PDB file of C-alpha atoms in Angstrom:
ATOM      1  CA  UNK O   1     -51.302 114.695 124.569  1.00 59.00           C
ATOM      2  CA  UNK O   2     -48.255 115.356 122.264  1.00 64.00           C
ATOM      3  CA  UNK O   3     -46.893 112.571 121.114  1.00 65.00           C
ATOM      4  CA  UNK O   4     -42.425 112.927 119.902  1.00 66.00           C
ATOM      5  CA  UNK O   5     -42.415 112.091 115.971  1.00 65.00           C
ATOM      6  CA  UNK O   6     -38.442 111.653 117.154  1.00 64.00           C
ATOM      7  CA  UNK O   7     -39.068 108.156 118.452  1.00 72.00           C
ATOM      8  CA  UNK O   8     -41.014 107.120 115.553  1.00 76.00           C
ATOM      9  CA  UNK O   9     -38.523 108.145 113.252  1.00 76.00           C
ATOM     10  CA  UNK O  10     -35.669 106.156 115.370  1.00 75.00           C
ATOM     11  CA  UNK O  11     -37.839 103.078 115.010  1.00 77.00           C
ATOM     12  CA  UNK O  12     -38.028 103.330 111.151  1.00 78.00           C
ATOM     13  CA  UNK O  13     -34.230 103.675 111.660  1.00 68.00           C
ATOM     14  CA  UNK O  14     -33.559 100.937 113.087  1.00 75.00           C
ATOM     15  CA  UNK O  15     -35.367  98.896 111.175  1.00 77.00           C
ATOM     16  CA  UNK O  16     -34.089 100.369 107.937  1.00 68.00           C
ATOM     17  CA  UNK O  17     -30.425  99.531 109.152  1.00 72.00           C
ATOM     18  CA  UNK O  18     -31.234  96.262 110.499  1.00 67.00           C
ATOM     19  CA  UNK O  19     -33.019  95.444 107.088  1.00 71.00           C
ATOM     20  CA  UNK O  20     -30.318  96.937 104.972  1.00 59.00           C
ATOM     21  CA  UNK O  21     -27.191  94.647 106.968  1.00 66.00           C
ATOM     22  CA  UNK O  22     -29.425  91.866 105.850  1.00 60.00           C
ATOM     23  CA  UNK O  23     -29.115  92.968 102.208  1.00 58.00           C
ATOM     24  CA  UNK O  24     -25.533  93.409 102.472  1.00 66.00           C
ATOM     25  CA  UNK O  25     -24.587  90.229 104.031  1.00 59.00           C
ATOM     26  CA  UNK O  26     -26.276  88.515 101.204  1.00 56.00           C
ATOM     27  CA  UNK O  27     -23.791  90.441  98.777  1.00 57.00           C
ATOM     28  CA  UNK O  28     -20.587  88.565 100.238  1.00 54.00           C
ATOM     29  CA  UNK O  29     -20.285  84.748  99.917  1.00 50.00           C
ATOM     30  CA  UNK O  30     -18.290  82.952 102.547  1.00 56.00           C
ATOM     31  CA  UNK O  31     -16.732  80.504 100.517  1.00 66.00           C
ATOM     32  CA  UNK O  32     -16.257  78.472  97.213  1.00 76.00           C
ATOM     33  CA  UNK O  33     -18.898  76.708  96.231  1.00 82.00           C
ATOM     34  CA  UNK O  34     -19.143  73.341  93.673  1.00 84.00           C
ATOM     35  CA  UNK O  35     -18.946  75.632  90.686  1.00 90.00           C
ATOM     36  CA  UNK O  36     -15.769  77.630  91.691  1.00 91.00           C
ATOM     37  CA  UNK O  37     -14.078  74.463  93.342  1.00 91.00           C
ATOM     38  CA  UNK O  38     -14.695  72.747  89.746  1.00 93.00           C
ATOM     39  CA  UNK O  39     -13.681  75.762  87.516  1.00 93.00           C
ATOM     40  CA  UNK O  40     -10.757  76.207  89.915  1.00 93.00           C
ATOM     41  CA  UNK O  41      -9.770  72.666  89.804  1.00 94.00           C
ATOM     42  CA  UNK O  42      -9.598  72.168  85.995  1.00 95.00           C
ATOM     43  CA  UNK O  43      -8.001  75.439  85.260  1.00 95.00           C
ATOM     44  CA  UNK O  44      -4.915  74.493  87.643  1.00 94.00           C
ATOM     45  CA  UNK O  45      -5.109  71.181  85.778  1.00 95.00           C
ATOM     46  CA  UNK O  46      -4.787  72.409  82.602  1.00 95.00           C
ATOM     47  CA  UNK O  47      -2.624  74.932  82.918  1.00 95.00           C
ATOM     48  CA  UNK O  48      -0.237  72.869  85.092  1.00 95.00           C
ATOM     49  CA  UNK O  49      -0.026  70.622  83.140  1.00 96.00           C
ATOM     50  CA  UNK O  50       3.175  69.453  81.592  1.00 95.00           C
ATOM     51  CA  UNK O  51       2.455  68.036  78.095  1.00 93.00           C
ATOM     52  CA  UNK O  52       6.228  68.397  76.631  1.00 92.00           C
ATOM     53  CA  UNK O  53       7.117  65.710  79.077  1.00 90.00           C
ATOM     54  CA  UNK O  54       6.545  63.134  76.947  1.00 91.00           C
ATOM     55  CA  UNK O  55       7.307  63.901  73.428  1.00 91.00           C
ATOM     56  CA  UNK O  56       5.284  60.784  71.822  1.00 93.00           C
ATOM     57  CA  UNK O  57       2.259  62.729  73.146  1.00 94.00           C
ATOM     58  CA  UNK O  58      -0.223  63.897  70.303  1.00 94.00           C
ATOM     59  CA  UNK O  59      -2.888  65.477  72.711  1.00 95.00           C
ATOM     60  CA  UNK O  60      -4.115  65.036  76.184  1.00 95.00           C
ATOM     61  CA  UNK O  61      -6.990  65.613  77.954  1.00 96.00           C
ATOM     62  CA  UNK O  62      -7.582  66.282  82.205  1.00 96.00           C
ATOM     63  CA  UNK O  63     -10.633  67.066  83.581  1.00 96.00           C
ATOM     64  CA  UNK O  64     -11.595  67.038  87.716  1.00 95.00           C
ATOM     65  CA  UNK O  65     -15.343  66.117  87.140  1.00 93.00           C
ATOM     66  CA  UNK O  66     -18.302  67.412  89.686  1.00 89.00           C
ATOM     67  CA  UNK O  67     -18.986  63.854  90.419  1.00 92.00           C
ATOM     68  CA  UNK O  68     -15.718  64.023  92.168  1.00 92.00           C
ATOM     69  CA  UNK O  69     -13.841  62.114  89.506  1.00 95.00           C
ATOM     70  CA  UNK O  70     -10.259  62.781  87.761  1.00 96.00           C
ATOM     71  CA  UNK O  71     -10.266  61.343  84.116  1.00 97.00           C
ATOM     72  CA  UNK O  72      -7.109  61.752  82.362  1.00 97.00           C
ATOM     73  CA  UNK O  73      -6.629  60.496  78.788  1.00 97.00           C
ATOM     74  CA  UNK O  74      -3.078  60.302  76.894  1.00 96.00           C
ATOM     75  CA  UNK O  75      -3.199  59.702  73.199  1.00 96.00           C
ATOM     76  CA  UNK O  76       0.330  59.098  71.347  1.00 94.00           C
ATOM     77  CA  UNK O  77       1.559  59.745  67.636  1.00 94.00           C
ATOM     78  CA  UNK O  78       0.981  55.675  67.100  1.00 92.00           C
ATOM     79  CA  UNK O  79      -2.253  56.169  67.909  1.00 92.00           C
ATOM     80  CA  UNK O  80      -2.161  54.146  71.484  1.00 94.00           C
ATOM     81  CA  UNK O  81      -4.338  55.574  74.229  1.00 96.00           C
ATOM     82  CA  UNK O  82      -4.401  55.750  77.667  1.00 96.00           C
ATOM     83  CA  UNK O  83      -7.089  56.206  79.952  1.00 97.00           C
ATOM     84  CA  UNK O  84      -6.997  56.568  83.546  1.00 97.00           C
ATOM     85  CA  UNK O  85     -10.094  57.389  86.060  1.00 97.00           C
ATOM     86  CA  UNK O  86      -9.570  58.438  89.971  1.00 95.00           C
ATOM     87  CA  UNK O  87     -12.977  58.305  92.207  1.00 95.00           C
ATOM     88  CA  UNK O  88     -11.192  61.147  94.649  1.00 94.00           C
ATOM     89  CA  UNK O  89     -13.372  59.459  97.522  1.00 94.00           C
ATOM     90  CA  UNK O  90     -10.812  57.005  97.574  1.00 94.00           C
ATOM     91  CA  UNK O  91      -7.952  59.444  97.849  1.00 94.00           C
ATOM     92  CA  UNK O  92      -5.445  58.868 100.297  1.00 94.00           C
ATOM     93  CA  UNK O  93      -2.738  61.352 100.005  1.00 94.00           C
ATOM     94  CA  UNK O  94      -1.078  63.745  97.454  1.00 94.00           C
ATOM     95  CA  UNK O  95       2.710  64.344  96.977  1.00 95.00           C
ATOM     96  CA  UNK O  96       4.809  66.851  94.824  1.00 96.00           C
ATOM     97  CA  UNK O  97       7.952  65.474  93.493  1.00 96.00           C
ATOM     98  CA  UNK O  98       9.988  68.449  91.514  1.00 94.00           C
ATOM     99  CA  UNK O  99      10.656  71.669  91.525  1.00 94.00           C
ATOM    100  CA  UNK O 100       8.722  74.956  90.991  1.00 92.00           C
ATOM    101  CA  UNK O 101       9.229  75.021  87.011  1.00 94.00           C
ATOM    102  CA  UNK O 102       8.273  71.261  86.216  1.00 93.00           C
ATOM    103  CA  UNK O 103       7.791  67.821  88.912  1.00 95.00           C
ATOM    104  CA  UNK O 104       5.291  65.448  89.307  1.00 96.00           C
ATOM    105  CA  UNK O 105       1.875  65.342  90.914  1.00 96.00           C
ATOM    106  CA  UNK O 106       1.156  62.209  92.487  1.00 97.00           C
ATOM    107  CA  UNK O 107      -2.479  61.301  93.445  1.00 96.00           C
ATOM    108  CA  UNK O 108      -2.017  58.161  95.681  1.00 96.00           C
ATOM    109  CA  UNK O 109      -5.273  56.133  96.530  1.00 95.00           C
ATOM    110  CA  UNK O 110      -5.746  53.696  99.176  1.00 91.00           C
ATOM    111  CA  UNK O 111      -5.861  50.583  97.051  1.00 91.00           C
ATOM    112  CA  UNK O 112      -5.762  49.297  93.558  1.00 93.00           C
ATOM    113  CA  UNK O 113      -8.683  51.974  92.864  1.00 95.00           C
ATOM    114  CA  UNK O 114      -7.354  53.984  89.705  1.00 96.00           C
ATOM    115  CA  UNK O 115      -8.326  52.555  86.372  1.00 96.00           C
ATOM    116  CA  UNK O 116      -5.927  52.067  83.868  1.00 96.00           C
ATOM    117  CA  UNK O 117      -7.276  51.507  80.529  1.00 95.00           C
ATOM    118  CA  UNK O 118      -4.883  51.339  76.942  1.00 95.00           C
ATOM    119  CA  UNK O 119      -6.193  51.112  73.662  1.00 94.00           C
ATOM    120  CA  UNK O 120      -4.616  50.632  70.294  1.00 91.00           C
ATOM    121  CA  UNK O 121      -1.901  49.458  72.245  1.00 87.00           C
ATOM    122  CA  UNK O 122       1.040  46.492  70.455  1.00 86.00           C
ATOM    123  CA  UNK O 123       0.403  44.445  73.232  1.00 85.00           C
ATOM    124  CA  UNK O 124      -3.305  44.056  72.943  1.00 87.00           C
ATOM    125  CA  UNK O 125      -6.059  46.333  74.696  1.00 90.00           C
ATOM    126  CA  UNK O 126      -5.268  46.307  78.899  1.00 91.00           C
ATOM    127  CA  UNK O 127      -7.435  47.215  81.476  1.00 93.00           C
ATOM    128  CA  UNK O 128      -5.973  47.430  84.944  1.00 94.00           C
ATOM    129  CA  UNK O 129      -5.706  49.316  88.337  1.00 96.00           C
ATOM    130  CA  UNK O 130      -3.241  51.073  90.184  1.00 96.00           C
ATOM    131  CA  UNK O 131      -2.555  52.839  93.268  1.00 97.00           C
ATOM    132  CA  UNK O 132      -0.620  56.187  91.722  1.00 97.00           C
ATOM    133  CA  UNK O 133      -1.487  58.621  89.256  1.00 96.00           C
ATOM    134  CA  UNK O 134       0.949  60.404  87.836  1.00 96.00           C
ATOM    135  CA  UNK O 135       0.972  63.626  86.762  1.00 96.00           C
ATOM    136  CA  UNK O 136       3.368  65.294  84.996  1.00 96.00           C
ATOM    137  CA  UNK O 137       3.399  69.254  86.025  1.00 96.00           C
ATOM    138  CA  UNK O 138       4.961  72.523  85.634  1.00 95.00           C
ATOM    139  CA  UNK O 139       4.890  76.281  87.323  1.00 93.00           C
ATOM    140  CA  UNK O 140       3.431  74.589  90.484  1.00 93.00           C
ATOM    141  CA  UNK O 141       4.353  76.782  93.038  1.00 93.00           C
ATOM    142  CA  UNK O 142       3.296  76.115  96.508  1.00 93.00           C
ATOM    143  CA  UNK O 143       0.550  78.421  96.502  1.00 94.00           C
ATOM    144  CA  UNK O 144      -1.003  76.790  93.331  1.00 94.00           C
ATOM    145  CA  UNK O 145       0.097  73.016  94.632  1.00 94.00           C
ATOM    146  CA  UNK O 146      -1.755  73.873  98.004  1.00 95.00           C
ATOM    147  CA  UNK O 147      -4.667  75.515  96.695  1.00 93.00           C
ATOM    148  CA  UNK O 148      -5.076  72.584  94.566  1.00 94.00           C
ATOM    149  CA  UNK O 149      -4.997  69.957  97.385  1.00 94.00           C
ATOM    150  CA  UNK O 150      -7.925  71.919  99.025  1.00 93.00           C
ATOM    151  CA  UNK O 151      -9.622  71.853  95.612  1.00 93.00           C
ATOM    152  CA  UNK O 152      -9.516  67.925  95.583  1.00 93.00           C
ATOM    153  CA  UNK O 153      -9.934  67.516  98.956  1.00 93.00           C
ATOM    154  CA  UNK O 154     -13.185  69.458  98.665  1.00 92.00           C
ATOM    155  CA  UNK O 155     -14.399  66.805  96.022  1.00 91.00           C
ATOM    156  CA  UNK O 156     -12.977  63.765  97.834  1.00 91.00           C
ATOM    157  CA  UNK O 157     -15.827  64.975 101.272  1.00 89.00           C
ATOM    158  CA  UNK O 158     -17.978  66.218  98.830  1.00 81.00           C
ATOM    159  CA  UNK O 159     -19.812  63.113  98.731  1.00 62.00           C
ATOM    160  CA  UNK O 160     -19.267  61.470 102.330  1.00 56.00           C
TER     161      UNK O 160
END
């Protein structure tokens, strides 16, 4: 009995195609992940923010960490510091106050759970907590602002 080699060959493929789809599909990524969320994160920060707001400001530093964490630190020509430290679980909304070419980006939390820290300051070394952090921006246009908000709001359910 003669047996088709056609029907073979239509099994190998098949399973060539199927096997090759499965290659493919590993090639595209359906979303952000920690890493992109974080780099993402910290390079709107930093380039949104708006150091020239306050002029007493010798450097700055504002970093969205990946243990969902915003640590901001202000030091000033007289040598006080500021320190302030948002756990973004305990985010509880996010408002824009400004225009496109400079506003501010408030990070409000659902309590007294951002820490306030000043050093070096005239009145004596205060640590405190509030419920707004501040940040002065510019350039954020809604794109950026919104694509922002789902940056932190990754990091605030990151950890529930």
């Amino acid at each position: 009995m003669v047996k088709s080699v056609l029907l073979k060959i239509k099994k190998i493929a098949i399973i060539f195609s199927v096997i090759l789809t499965v290659l493919i599909s590993f090639c595209f990524v359906a979303g952000m992940g920690d890493q992109d969320w974080l780099s993402w994160g910290n390079k709107c920060l930093a380039q949104s923010f708006d150091a020239s707001s306050d002029v007493k400001l010798k450097k700055w530093e504002l970093v969205l960490t990946d243990d969902s964490f915003i640590r901001m630190r202000k030091v000033y020509q007289n040598g006080k510091q500021e320190y302030f430290s948002f756990f973004l679980q305990k985010l509880d909304d996010i408002d824009y106050v400004g225009t496109v070419s400079n506003g501010t980006l408030q990070l409000k939390a659902k309590g007294d759970d951002i820490i306030v820290q000043t050093y070096n300051d005239k009145k004596g070394n205060v640590d405190s907590m509030a419920m707004v952090l501040s940040i002065p921006v510019k350039n954020m246009d809604p794109e950026r602002l919104d694509s922002l908000r789902n940056a932190l709001n990754y990091f605030k359910t990151k950890g529930l």
